Short mmCIF file of C-alpha atoms in Angstrom, two decimals:
data_model
loop_
_atom_site.label_atom_id
_atom_site.label_comp_id
_atom_site.label_asym_id
_atom_site.label_seq_id
_atom_site.Cartn_x
_atom_site.Cartn_y
_atom_site.Cartn_z
CA GLN A 173 17.53 -39.70 19.81
CA MET A 174 21.32 -41.45 21.27
CA LEU A 175 24.39 -40.88 19.73
CA ASP A 176 26.92 -44.62 19.05
CA HIS A 177 30.06 -45.16 19.87
CA GLU A 178 31.45 -43.99 16.58
CA ASP A 179 29.16 -41.01 17.11
CA ASN A 180 26.41 -41.62 14.71
CA ILE A 181 22.54 -40.82 15.45
CA TRP A 182 19.91 -43.62 16.31
CA VAL A 183 16.53 -42.42 15.97
CA GLY A 184 12.62 -44.02 15.39
CA ALA A 185 11.50 -43.50 12.49
CA ARG A 186 8.24 -44.35 10.27
CA MET A 187 9.16 -45.66 7.04
CA SER A 188 7.57 -44.20 4.14
CA PRO A 189 7.10 -45.99 1.98
CA LYS A 190 6.62 -49.22 4.15
CA SER A 191 8.73 -51.99 4.07
CA LYS A 192 8.61 -55.15 2.02
CA TYR A 193 5.80 -57.02 4.57
CA PHE A 194 2.92 -54.20 4.37
CA LYS A 195 2.92 -55.20 0.76
CA LYS A 196 3.47 -58.90 0.49
CA TYR A 197 0.76 -59.34 3.36
CA LYS A 198 -1.11 -56.02 2.21
CA ILE A 199 -0.84 -54.92 5.58
CA LYS A 200 -2.96 -51.31 5.58
CA GLY A 201 -3.90 -48.77 7.64
CA VAL A 202 -0.90 -49.58 10.29
CA TYR A 203 2.46 -47.79 11.27
CA ASP A 204 5.67 -49.31 10.60
CA ASP A 205 8.19 -48.06 12.19
CA SER A 206 11.38 -48.24 12.06
CA ILE A 207 15.04 -47.84 13.67
CA ILE A 208 17.68 -45.57 11.84
CA LYS A 209 21.67 -44.81 12.22
CA VAL A 210 21.86 -41.53 10.55
CA ASN A 211 25.71 -39.58 10.43
CA THR A 212 26.43 -36.81 11.37
CA GLN A 213 26.75 -35.78 7.87
CA GLY A 214 22.88 -36.83 7.28
CA GLN A 215 23.41 -39.68 5.79
CA ILE A 216 21.10 -42.40 6.25
CA LEU A 217 23.69 -45.70 7.70
CA PHE A 218 20.81 -48.31 8.30
CA ASN A 219 17.15 -48.43 8.80
CA LYS A 220 15.12 -51.53 9.95
CA SER A 221 11.84 -52.11 10.27
CA ILE A 222 11.10 -53.55 13.20
CA VAL A 223 7.91 -55.52 11.94
CA GLU A 224 11.08 -56.82 9.55
CA ILE A 225 13.00 -57.59 12.65
CA LEU A 226 10.16 -59.61 13.96
CA ILE A 227 9.05 -61.02 11.04
CA GLU A 228 12.68 -62.21 9.89
CA ASN A 229 13.46 -63.45 13.91
CA LYS A 230 9.95 -65.96 13.83
CA LEU A 231 9.04 -63.44 16.90
CA LEU A 232 5.94 -61.84 15.33
CA ASP A 233 2.14 -62.63 15.98
CA ILE A 234 0.19 -61.50 13.23
CA ASN A 235 -2.59 -60.61 15.11
CA ILE A 236 -1.02 -57.22 16.44
CA PHE A 237 -2.17 -55.87 13.03
CA SER A 238 -5.41 -55.44 14.22
CA TYR A 239 -4.53 -51.67 15.61
CA TYR A 240 -3.14 -49.23 13.86
CA ASP A 241 -0.02 -48.73 16.55
CA PRO A 242 1.17 -51.92 17.10
CA ILE A 243 4.64 -51.65 17.52
CA HIS A 244 5.14 -47.89 19.26
CA LEU A 245 8.86 -47.74 19.36
CA ASN A 246 10.06 -44.82 21.78
CA ASP A 247 13.35 -45.83 22.74
CA ILE A 248 16.79 -46.87 21.31
CA GLU A 249 20.19 -47.86 23.37
CA PRO A 250 23.30 -48.66 21.87
CA ALA A 251 25.84 -50.56 22.98
CA PHE A 252 29.01 -49.05 23.83
CA THR A 253 30.92 -51.91 24.50
CA ASN A 254 31.65 -55.96 24.39
CA THR A 255 30.37 -57.74 27.03
CA GLU A 256 29.68 -60.90 27.65
CA TYR A 257 25.86 -60.25 27.34
CA TRP A 258 26.25 -58.33 23.67
CA LYS A 259 28.74 -56.48 21.82
CA GLN A 260 29.43 -53.11 20.56
CA GLY A 261 26.69 -51.97 18.26
CA ASP A 262 24.03 -53.57 19.50
CA VAL A 263 21.26 -52.04 20.54
CA PHE A 264 18.26 -52.30 22.65
CA ILE A 265 14.97 -50.71 21.09
CA SER A 266 11.66 -50.49 23.93
CA ILE A 267 8.32 -51.19 21.72
CA ARG A 268 5.30 -49.82 24.37
CA HIS A 269 2.22 -51.76 22.09
CA GLN A 270 4.28 -54.40 22.38
CA SER A 271 5.68 -54.64 26.29
CA ALA A 272 9.08 -55.41 25.83
CA ILE A 273 12.50 -55.14 25.07
CA ILE A 274 14.03 -56.31 21.66
CA HIS A 275 17.71 -57.12 22.17
CA TYR A 276 19.06 -56.48 18.75
CA ARG A 277 22.26 -57.28 16.84
CA PRO A 278 22.02 -54.84 13.14
CA SER A 279 25.46 -56.04 12.32
CA THR A 280 23.34 -59.66 12.38
CA ASN A 281 19.44 -58.91 11.98
CA LYS A 282 19.45 -61.06 14.82
CA VAL A 283 17.40 -60.41 17.96
CA ILE A 284 19.91 -61.70 20.49
CA ASN A 285 16.67 -61.31 23.21
CA TYR A 286 13.26 -60.60 23.75
CA ILE A 287 12.77 -59.54 26.86
CA THR A 288 8.75 -59.50 28.63
CA GLY A 289 8.42 -59.41 32.08
CA PRO A 290 6.62 -57.75 34.89
CA PHE A 291 6.31 -54.22 33.05
CA ALA A 292 3.93 -53.06 30.94
CA GLN A 293 3.63 -50.01 28.00
CA ASN A 294 7.68 -49.51 29.22
CA HIS A 295 9.18 -46.02 27.86
CA ASP A 296 13.30 -45.58 28.43
CA VAL A 297 15.78 -48.13 28.13
CA ASP A 298 18.94 -47.52 29.39
CA ILE A 299 22.35 -50.09 29.91
CA ILE A 300 23.47 -49.44 33.17
CA SER A 301 25.90 -52.03 34.20
CA ASP A 302 27.88 -55.08 32.21
CA ARG A 303 24.64 -57.32 32.52
CA GLU A 304 21.90 -54.92 33.55
CA ILE A 305 19.72 -52.31 31.68
CA SER A 306 17.17 -50.83 33.62
CA ILE A 307 13.14 -50.44 32.11
CA PHE A 308 10.88 -47.53 32.95
CA ASN A 309 7.33 -49.51 33.20
CA ASN A 310 4.54 -47.29 33.41
CA ASN A 311 2.51 -50.25 34.93
CA THR A 312 -0.45 -49.68 32.84
CA PHE A 313 -1.72 -53.48 33.43
CA LEU A 314 -5.48 -54.31 34.54
CA VAL A 315 -4.43 -54.18 38.11
CA ASP A 316 -2.30 -53.66 40.53
CA ASN A 317 -1.67 -50.29 38.55
CA GLU A 318 -1.23 -47.32 41.01
CA TYR A 319 2.41 -46.68 40.08
CA SER A 320 5.04 -45.96 37.68
CA GLU A 321 8.34 -48.62 38.66
CA VAL A 322 11.90 -48.67 37.33
CA LEU A 323 12.69 -52.18 36.69
CA ILE A 324 16.66 -53.18 36.87
CA TYR A 325 17.10 -56.22 35.08
CA ASN A 326 19.41 -58.90 35.06
CA ILE A 327 20.44 -60.41 31.97
CA GLU A 328 23.06 -63.31 33.24
CA LYS A 329 20.51 -64.34 36.13
CA LYS A 330 16.88 -63.56 33.97
CA LYS A 331 15.67 -61.17 37.00
CA PHE A 332 13.99 -58.52 37.25
CA LYS A 333 14.23 -56.23 41.06
CA LYS A 334 12.33 -52.71 41.92
CA LEU A 335 15.05 -49.76 42.06
CA PHE A 336 13.49 -47.56 44.87
CA ASN A 337 10.18 -48.34 44.33
CA ASP A 338 8.80 -47.41 48.15
CA GLN A 339 9.95 -43.90 47.42
CA LEU A 340 8.17 -43.98 44.52
CA GLN A 341 4.62 -44.78 46.00
CA LYS A 342 6.11 -42.68 48.57
CA GLU A 343 5.82 -39.85 46.28
CA ASN A 344 2.62 -41.16 43.97
CA PHE A 345 4.81 -41.57 41.24
CA LYS A 346 2.88 -42.35 37.80
CA THR A 347 2.91 -41.59 34.08
CA ILE A 348 0.70 -43.14 31.85
CA THR A 349 2.64 -42.27 29.33
CA GLN A 350 6.29 -41.53 28.07
CA GLY A 351 8.64 -40.89 31.78
CA LEU A 352 11.88 -41.69 31.52
CA SER A 353 14.64 -42.85 34.24
CA GLN A 354 18.62 -42.24 34.55
CA MET A 355 21.09 -43.99 36.76
CA LEU A 356 24.26 -41.79 37.83
CA LYS A 357 27.12 -42.77 38.05
CA ASP A 358 27.12 -42.15 42.10
CA GLY A 359 23.96 -44.38 42.03
CA SER A 360 20.85 -41.08 42.73
CA LEU A 361 17.74 -41.50 40.17
CA MET A 362 16.44 -39.06 38.66
CA VAL A 363 12.93 -39.86 37.13
CA GLU A 364 10.62 -37.69 34.73
CA GLU A 365 6.86 -37.98 35.31
CA GLN A 366 5.34 -36.34 32.01
CA ASN A 367 1.93 -36.27 32.54
CA HIS A 368 2.46 -34.37 35.31
CA GLY A 369 5.44 -31.76 34.76
CA ARG A 370 7.47 -33.50 37.20
CA ILE A 371 10.40 -34.41 37.98
CA ILE A 372 12.64 -35.70 41.38
CA LEU A 373 16.22 -36.68 41.72
CA PHE A 374 16.93 -39.33 44.54
CA ASN A 375 20.03 -39.69 45.97
CA SER A 376 22.01 -43.25 46.17
CA LYS A 377 20.13 -44.22 49.28
CA GLY A 378 16.97 -43.47 48.03
CA LYS A 379 16.31 -39.71 49.70
CA LYS A 380 15.29 -37.19 47.72
CA GLU A 381 17.28 -34.10 47.49
CA TRP A 382 14.83 -31.93 45.15
CA GLU A 383 12.00 -31.74 43.02
CA PHE A 384 10.66 -30.09 39.87
CA VAL A 385 7.21 -29.46 38.58
CA ASN A 386 6.27 -27.54 36.15
CA LYS A 387 2.66 -25.98 36.83
CA SER A 388 1.81 -24.08 33.42
CA ASN A 389 -0.71 -25.78 31.71
#
């Protein structure tokens, strides 16, 4: 969950009852993930199925319904400011089972950008500058998948780069599910290797400052 610029809370959920296209196309046995905006009094201000978003923006492959969990929403990142590349109130949505990031504008129901690339079954997405986002790449490709990665995507240049990748490989950093990354203001990076209960902090030069390992079962 995440607070936006108006102190409302964005949270992922599942529609119940399911949204209109599930009824229209008689889709059964499939999760209907949605994004919800709630105020601090607990009132739902916005609730939208991700399947609806994709259908209404002509981005849906109907074959995704062959699997019970075709979307697997795992993060919503709201935009706090206006830039050349997004507007305040936009959200970036990470959907693991499509290996994609959706840049969505709730005010107009428009997908501004549907981002795919050299990442597979991604998790955490963060806005890190006025034109860049970071993406936690679990990296579950069939080949070259030994390590999880932190990717930086430059929307202006439409290019990806890897952050501290040599250091992450040296640490044998890999989590098949979940996982988080957080860039701090001084350029340091904190990463969570959820499957192994490990957190690492690298300073701005990529040197490991500390790590924490939860050895409990």
